[in-house]
mmCIF file of C-alpha atoms and ligand atoms in Angstrom:
data_model
loop_
_atom_site.group_PDB
_atom_site.id
_atom_site.type_symbol
_atom_site.label_atom_id
_atom_site.label_comp_id
_atom_site.label_asym_id
_atom_site.label_seq_id
_atom_site.Cartn_x
_atom_site.Cartn_y
_atom_site.Cartn_z
ATOM 1 C CA MET A 3 -20.322 15.604 -18.512
ATOM 2 C CA ALA A 4 -17.857 15.146 -15.660
ATOM 3 C CA GLN A 5 -14.087 14.755 -15.672
ATOM 4 C CA LEU A 6 -12.210 11.892 -14.068
ATOM 5 C CA ILE A 7 -8.491 12.562 -13.609
ATOM 6 C CA LEU A 8 -6.404 9.471 -12.875
ATOM 7 C CA ILE A 9 -2.792 9.945 -11.851
ATOM 8 C CA ARG A 10 -0.154 7.346 -11.056
ATOM 9 C CA HIS A 11 2.042 8.745 -8.250
ATOM 10 C CA GLY A 12 5.365 10.351 -9.213
ATOM 11 C CA GLN A 13 8.555 8.284 -9.181
ATOM 12 C CA SER A 14 9.198 6.713 -5.770
ATOM 13 C CA THR A 15 12.574 5.874 -4.246
ATOM 14 C CA TRP A 16 11.956 2.201 -5.106
ATOM 15 C CA ASN A 17 10.845 2.945 -8.684
ATOM 16 C CA ALA A 18 14.244 4.617 -9.034
ATOM 17 C CA ALA A 19 15.991 1.597 -7.485
ATOM 18 C CA ASN A 20 13.981 -0.800 -9.750
ATOM 19 C CA ARG A 21 12.657 -2.771 -6.766
ATOM 20 C CA PHE A 22 9.292 -4.576 -6.553
ATOM 21 C CA THR A 23 7.288 -2.277 -4.281
ATOM 22 C CA GLY A 24 3.642 -3.327 -3.851
ATOM 23 C CA TRP A 25 2.533 -2.417 -0.329
ATOM 24 C CA VAL A 26 5.976 -1.258 0.896
ATOM 25 C CA ASP A 27 5.289 2.352 1.872
ATOM 26 C CA VAL A 28 8.145 4.283 0.236
ATOM 27 C CA PRO A 29 7.990 8.044 -0.491
ATOM 28 C CA LEU A 30 8.471 9.981 -3.717
ATOM 29 C CA ASP A 31 12.032 10.884 -4.580
ATOM 30 C CA ARG A 32 13.086 14.293 -5.912
ATOM 31 C CA VAL A 33 12.251 13.296 -9.511
ATOM 32 C CA GLY A 34 8.818 12.076 -8.375
ATOM 33 C CA ARG A 35 8.056 15.320 -6.578
ATOM 34 C CA ARG A 36 9.030 17.240 -9.734
ATOM 35 C CA GLU A 37 6.798 14.974 -11.831
ATOM 36 C CA ALA A 38 3.885 15.692 -9.486
ATOM 37 C CA ILE A 39 4.544 19.442 -9.700
ATOM 38 C CA ALA A 40 4.658 19.206 -13.525
ATOM 39 C CA ALA A 41 1.362 17.268 -13.462
ATOM 40 C CA ALA A 42 -0.170 19.980 -11.258
ATOM 41 C CA SER A 43 0.753 22.653 -13.771
ATOM 42 C CA LYS A 44 -0.718 20.590 -16.663
ATOM 43 C CA LEU A 45 -3.925 20.327 -14.615
ATOM 44 C CA GLY A 46 -4.164 24.098 -14.212
ATOM 45 C CA GLU A 47 -7.242 24.465 -16.400
ATOM 46 C CA TYR A 48 -9.169 21.681 -14.624
ATOM 47 C CA VAL A 49 -11.206 21.988 -11.409
ATOM 48 C CA VAL A 50 -12.108 19.030 -9.192
ATOM 49 C CA ASP A 51 -14.877 18.644 -6.598
ATOM 50 C CA VAL A 52 -13.566 15.585 -4.778
ATOM 51 C CA ALA A 53 -10.376 13.493 -4.628
ATOM 52 C CA PHE A 54 -9.486 9.905 -3.744
ATOM 53 C CA THR A 55 -6.089 8.479 -2.847
ATOM 54 C CA SER A 56 -4.724 5.134 -1.712
ATOM 55 C CA LEU A 57 -3.349 4.857 1.828
ATOM 56 C CA LEU A 58 0.255 4.692 0.602
ATOM 57 C CA VAL A 59 2.377 7.779 1.101
ATOM 58 C CA ARG A 60 3.577 8.049 -2.520
ATOM 59 C CA ALA A 61 -0.051 8.474 -3.686
ATOM 60 C CA ILE A 62 -0.898 10.774 -0.760
ATOM 61 C CA GLU A 63 2.103 13.016 -1.537
ATOM 62 C CA THR A 64 1.083 13.139 -5.217
ATOM 63 C CA THR A 65 -2.469 14.119 -4.268
ATOM 64 C CA ALA A 66 -1.260 16.872 -1.945
ATOM 65 C CA ILE A 67 1.201 18.236 -4.521
ATOM 66 C CA CYS A 68 -1.397 18.242 -7.339
ATOM 67 C CA LEU A 69 -3.999 19.995 -5.196
ATOM 68 C CA THR A 70 -1.642 22.597 -3.737
ATOM 69 C CA GLU A 71 0.711 23.296 -6.669
ATOM 70 C CA SER A 72 -1.962 23.610 -9.359
ATOM 71 C CA GLU A 73 -3.284 27.100 -10.076
ATOM 72 C CA GLY A 74 -6.937 26.161 -10.333
ATOM 73 C CA LEU A 75 -7.491 22.509 -9.466
ATOM 74 C CA CYS A 76 -9.203 23.264 -6.126
ATOM 75 C CA GLY A 77 -11.206 26.196 -7.547
ATOM 76 C CA GLY A 78 -10.218 28.358 -4.564
ATOM 77 C CA LYS A 79 -11.364 25.731 -2.040
ATOM 78 C CA SER A 80 -9.307 24.118 0.693
ATOM 79 C CA PRO A 81 -8.232 20.452 0.273
ATOM 80 C CA VAL A 82 -8.856 18.352 3.431
ATOM 81 C CA PHE A 83 -7.944 14.678 3.940
ATOM 82 C CA LYS A 84 -11.082 13.028 5.340
ATOM 83 C CA HIS A 85 -9.984 10.414 7.869
ATOM 84 C CA ASP A 86 -12.543 7.971 9.204
ATOM 85 C CA ALA A 87 -14.042 9.669 12.280
ATOM 86 C CA ASP A 88 -15.396 6.283 13.490
ATOM 87 C CA ASP A 89 -11.828 4.985 13.762
ATOM 88 C CA PRO A 90 -10.729 5.467 17.417
ATOM 89 C CA GLN A 91 -7.380 6.770 16.169
ATOM 90 C CA TRP A 92 -9.154 9.663 14.473
ATOM 91 C CA HIS A 93 -12.084 10.119 16.843
ATOM 92 C CA GLY A 94 -13.172 13.761 17.009
ATOM 93 C CA TRP A 95 -10.789 15.091 14.348
ATOM 94 C CA ASP A 96 -13.690 16.351 12.220
ATOM 95 C CA LYS A 97 -14.963 18.851 14.786
ATOM 96 C CA TYR A 98 -13.611 22.141 13.534
ATOM 97 C CA GLU A 99 -14.879 25.551 12.519
ATOM 98 C CA GLY A 100 -15.476 26.276 8.830
ATOM 99 C CA HIS A 101 -17.844 25.525 5.949
ATOM 100 C CA ARG A 102 -17.502 22.036 4.504
ATOM 101 C CA ASP A 103 -18.744 23.286 1.118
ATOM 102 C CA GLU A 104 -15.595 25.412 0.875
ATOM 103 C CA GLU A 105 -13.466 22.246 0.924
ATOM 104 C CA ILE A 106 -12.268 19.640 -1.537
ATOM 105 C CA PRO A 107 -12.706 16.391 0.400
ATOM 106 C CA ILE A 108 -9.927 13.837 -0.111
ATOM 107 C CA PHE A 109 -10.985 10.274 0.747
ATOM 108 C CA LEU A 110 -8.317 7.703 1.622
ATOM 109 C CA ALA A 111 -9.081 4.181 0.425
ATOM 110 C CA GLN A 112 -7.223 0.929 0.959
ATOM 111 C CA ALA A 113 -9.074 -0.425 -2.086
ATOM 112 C CA LEU A 114 -6.860 1.820 -4.250
ATOM 113 C CA ASP A 115 -3.564 0.543 -2.772
ATOM 114 C CA GLU A 116 -1.005 -0.975 -5.142
ATOM 115 C CA ARG A 117 -1.273 -4.632 -6.116
ATOM 116 C CA TYR A 118 0.330 -6.730 -3.337
ATOM 117 C CA TYR A 119 3.614 -8.148 -4.689
ATOM 118 C CA GLY A 120 3.943 -10.827 -1.989
ATOM 119 C CA ASP A 121 7.349 -12.534 -1.746
ATOM 120 C CA LEU A 122 8.772 -10.384 -4.572
ATOM 121 C CA GLN A 123 8.600 -7.158 -2.546
ATOM 122 C CA GLY A 124 12.020 -5.576 -2.127
ATOM 123 C CA TYR A 125 13.772 -7.618 -4.840
ATOM 124 C CA ASN A 126 15.471 -5.857 -7.724
ATOM 125 C CA LYS A 127 13.462 -6.541 -10.913
ATOM 126 C CA ALA A 128 16.513 -6.939 -13.206
ATOM 127 C CA LYS A 129 18.270 -9.310 -10.788
ATOM 128 C CA MET A 130 15.082 -11.359 -10.469
ATOM 129 C CA ALA A 131 14.921 -11.576 -14.285
ATOM 130 C CA GLU A 132 18.500 -12.940 -14.349
ATOM 131 C CA LYS A 133 17.430 -15.566 -11.824
ATOM 132 C CA VAL A 134 14.069 -16.736 -13.197
ATOM 133 C CA GLY A 135 14.064 -15.308 -16.748
ATOM 134 C CA GLU A 136 12.594 -12.198 -18.376
ATOM 135 C CA GLU A 137 9.419 -14.014 -19.428
ATOM 136 C CA GLN A 138 8.532 -15.150 -15.916
ATOM 137 C CA VAL A 139 9.104 -11.668 -14.506
ATOM 138 C CA HIS A 140 6.993 -10.154 -17.297
ATOM 139 C CA ARG A 141 4.167 -12.615 -16.542
ATOM 140 C CA TRP A 142 4.288 -11.727 -12.835
ATOM 141 C CA ARG A 143 4.324 -8.025 -13.620
ATOM 142 C CA ARG A 144 1.863 -7.687 -16.477
ATOM 143 C CA SER A 145 -0.405 -10.702 -16.975
ATOM 144 C CA PHE A 146 -4.005 -10.509 -15.801
ATOM 145 C CA ALA A 147 -4.379 -13.793 -13.946
ATOM 146 C CA THR A 148 -0.854 -14.871 -12.854
ATOM 147 C CA ARG A 149 -0.152 -14.308 -9.157
ATOM 148 C CA PRO A 150 3.367 -13.427 -8.072
ATOM 149 C CA PRO A 151 4.360 -15.861 -5.253
ATOM 150 C CA GLY A 152 2.264 -14.994 -2.181
ATOM 151 C CA GLY A 153 0.858 -11.866 -3.867
ATOM 152 C CA GLU A 154 -2.112 -10.584 -5.869
ATOM 153 C CA SER A 155 -2.718 -11.003 -9.608
ATOM 154 C CA LEU A 156 -4.162 -8.021 -11.467
ATOM 155 C CA GLU A 157 -7.441 -9.954 -11.397
ATOM 156 C CA ASP A 158 -7.282 -10.094 -7.566
ATOM 157 C CA THR A 159 -6.503 -6.366 -7.450
ATOM 158 C CA ALA A 160 -9.466 -5.608 -9.738
ATOM 159 C CA ARG A 161 -11.749 -7.480 -7.309
ATOM 160 C CA ARG A 162 -11.156 -4.716 -4.741
ATOM 161 C CA THR A 163 -10.540 -1.664 -6.977
ATOM 162 C CA LEU A 164 -13.542 -2.051 -9.289
ATOM 163 C CA PRO A 165 -16.317 -2.356 -6.657
ATOM 164 C CA PHE A 166 -14.851 0.736 -4.948
ATOM 165 C CA PHE A 167 -14.585 2.544 -8.277
ATOM 166 C CA ARG A 168 -18.209 1.739 -9.206
ATOM 167 C CA ASP A 169 -19.708 2.456 -5.756
ATOM 168 C CA ARG A 170 -17.748 5.501 -4.662
ATOM 169 C CA ILE A 171 -16.092 7.183 -7.642
ATOM 170 C CA LEU A 172 -18.533 6.607 -10.501
ATOM 171 C CA THR A 173 -21.390 7.779 -8.276
ATOM 172 C CA HIS A 174 -19.790 11.238 -8.053
ATOM 173 C CA LEU A 175 -19.093 11.317 -11.787
ATOM 174 C CA ARG A 176 -22.706 10.431 -12.687
ATOM 175 C CA GLU A 177 -23.830 13.353 -10.550
ATOM 176 C CA GLY A 178 -21.498 15.663 -12.492
ATOM 177 C CA ASP A 179 -18.691 16.010 -9.909
ATOM 178 C CA ASN A 180 -15.138 16.164 -11.280
ATOM 179 C CA VAL A 181 -12.895 13.656 -9.517
ATOM 180 C CA LEU A 182 -9.128 13.270 -8.989
ATOM 181 C CA VAL A 183 -7.832 9.752 -8.236
ATOM 182 C CA SER A 184 -4.202 9.279 -7.205
ATOM 183 C CA ALA A 185 -3.057 5.671 -7.052
ATOM 184 C CA HIS A 186 -0.595 3.155 -8.492
ATOM 185 C CA GLY A 187 0.638 1.485 -11.672
ATOM 186 C CA ASN A 188 -1.354 -1.706 -11.180
ATOM 187 C CA SER A 189 -4.331 -0.521 -9.131
ATOM 188 C CA LEU A 190 -4.921 2.060 -11.891
ATOM 189 C CA ARG A 191 -4.285 -0.499 -14.674
ATOM 190 C CA SER A 192 -7.241 -2.477 -13.318
ATOM 191 C CA ILE A 193 -9.461 0.620 -13.515
ATOM 192 C CA VAL A 194 -8.160 1.712 -16.950
ATOM 193 C CA MET A 195 -8.779 -1.836 -18.190
ATOM 194 C CA GLU A 196 -12.480 -1.313 -17.411
ATOM 195 C CA LEU A 197 -12.672 2.282 -18.699
ATOM 196 C CA ASP A 198 -10.844 1.491 -21.976
ATOM 197 C CA ASP A 199 -12.677 -1.833 -22.328
ATOM 198 C CA LEU A 200 -9.443 -3.830 -22.646
ATOM 199 C CA ASP A 201 -9.503 -7.618 -22.586
ATOM 200 C CA THR A 202 -7.054 -9.927 -20.817
ATOM 201 C CA GLU A 203 -4.958 -10.221 -24.009
ATOM 202 C CA GLN A 204 -4.601 -6.439 -24.304
ATOM 203 C CA VAL A 205 -3.914 -5.577 -20.667
ATOM 204 C CA PRO A 206 -0.290 -6.865 -20.585
ATOM 205 C CA GLY A 207 0.540 -4.069 -23.075
ATOM 206 C CA LEU A 208 -0.932 -1.351 -20.836
ATOM 207 C CA GLU A 209 1.754 0.774 -19.138
ATOM 208 C CA LEU A 210 1.026 3.879 -17.066
ATOM 209 C CA LYS A 211 3.807 6.419 -16.603
ATOM 210 C CA THR A 212 4.560 7.972 -13.219
ATOM 211 C CA GLY A 213 3.062 11.441 -12.777
ATOM 212 C CA VAL A 214 1.178 11.532 -16.099
ATOM 213 C CA PRO A 215 -2.517 12.441 -15.676
ATOM 214 C CA LEU A 216 -5.203 10.698 -17.749
ATOM 215 C CA VAL A 217 -8.363 12.755 -18.125
ATOM 216 C CA TYR A 218 -11.618 10.919 -18.945
ATOM 217 C CA GLU A 219 -14.893 12.594 -19.900
ATOM 218 C CA ILE A 220 -17.720 10.633 -18.244
ATOM 219 C CA ASP A 221 -21.379 11.114 -19.159
ATOM 220 C CA ASN A 222 -24.286 10.999 -16.700
ATOM 221 C CA THR A 223 -24.817 7.276 -17.322
ATOM 222 C CA GLY A 224 -21.216 6.581 -16.277
ATOM 223 C CA LYS A 225 -19.981 5.881 -19.831
ATOM 224 C CA VAL A 226 -16.632 7.132 -21.167
ATOM 225 C CA ALA A 227 -17.109 9.872 -23.771
ATOM 226 C CA GLY A 228 -13.449 10.865 -24.260
ATOM 227 C CA LYS A 229 -9.891 10.467 -23.006
ATOM 228 C CA THR A 230 -6.856 12.762 -23.004
ATOM 229 C CA VAL A 231 -3.363 11.806 -21.832
ATOM 230 C CA LEU A 232 -1.522 14.854 -20.410
ATOM 231 C CA ASN A 233 2.015 13.736 -21.375
HETATM 232 O O1 2PG B 16 6.794 -2.475 -7.965
HETATM 233 C C1 2PG B 16 5.569 -2.195 -8.052
HETATM 234 O O2 2PG B 16 4.792 -2.231 -7.092
HETATM 235 C C2 2PG B 16 4.991 -1.858 -9.406
HETATM 236 C C3 2PG B 16 4.769 -0.392 -9.597
HETATM 237 O O3 2PG B 16 5.912 0.377 -9.458
HETATM 238 O O4 2PG B 16 5.893 -2.300 -10.368
HETATM 239 P P1 2PG B 16 5.551 -3.057 -11.704
HETATM 240 O O5 2PG B 16 5.704 -2.064 -12.782
HETATM 241 O O6 2PG B 16 6.576 -4.146 -11.751
HETATM 242 O O7 2PG B 16 4.183 -3.658 -11.610
#
């Protein structure tokens, strides 16, 4: 049995300002950093072998805080962000002294980025609701198939998150590796929808809190055998 820890990043500056965020790359605020530190302490009894994060800084910060503030999460190993050495920007970065089996690799994946909010990005959610109505804003935010103007529906987001989840993350879990995944409200909702076997009627009711880890027990066939929410 392997453990899959999913964590939505801590509160960002735009969560606090109630603005549609999507791909806008805002950092955690002070509350968010505290939430990530609290999550790290709740994860003290867990040990991971590998981690995945989106490319957005709020998820990267949350990953770094969890892996460095938790007593045991790295099991004494050193967390290292694994940039793509084939990318000219990063060419040669991976030549350094030290044993790779003494590291927790952290893979950065665009597939885990937040759902793209298109033309809504930057707008205040409450002001938008005054303009177009609560129901419309709720449909844009929580329905499975409705696209916000110029953006991705949850269904579109799932088309990139789920293949990545099945190919890259589940493969580790089937082999018995414990995995940490730090990502976003909606990119994680698409993954939780699959893990919890939710249908399109149920998914609008699924809310993930910032900085609250979900721990899944995954068997060697890739099936979910248990779930704990570390509130
Ligand atoms: O603004 C966003 O990108 C997301 C996550 O914070 O918000 P919502 O809860 O509206 O999907």
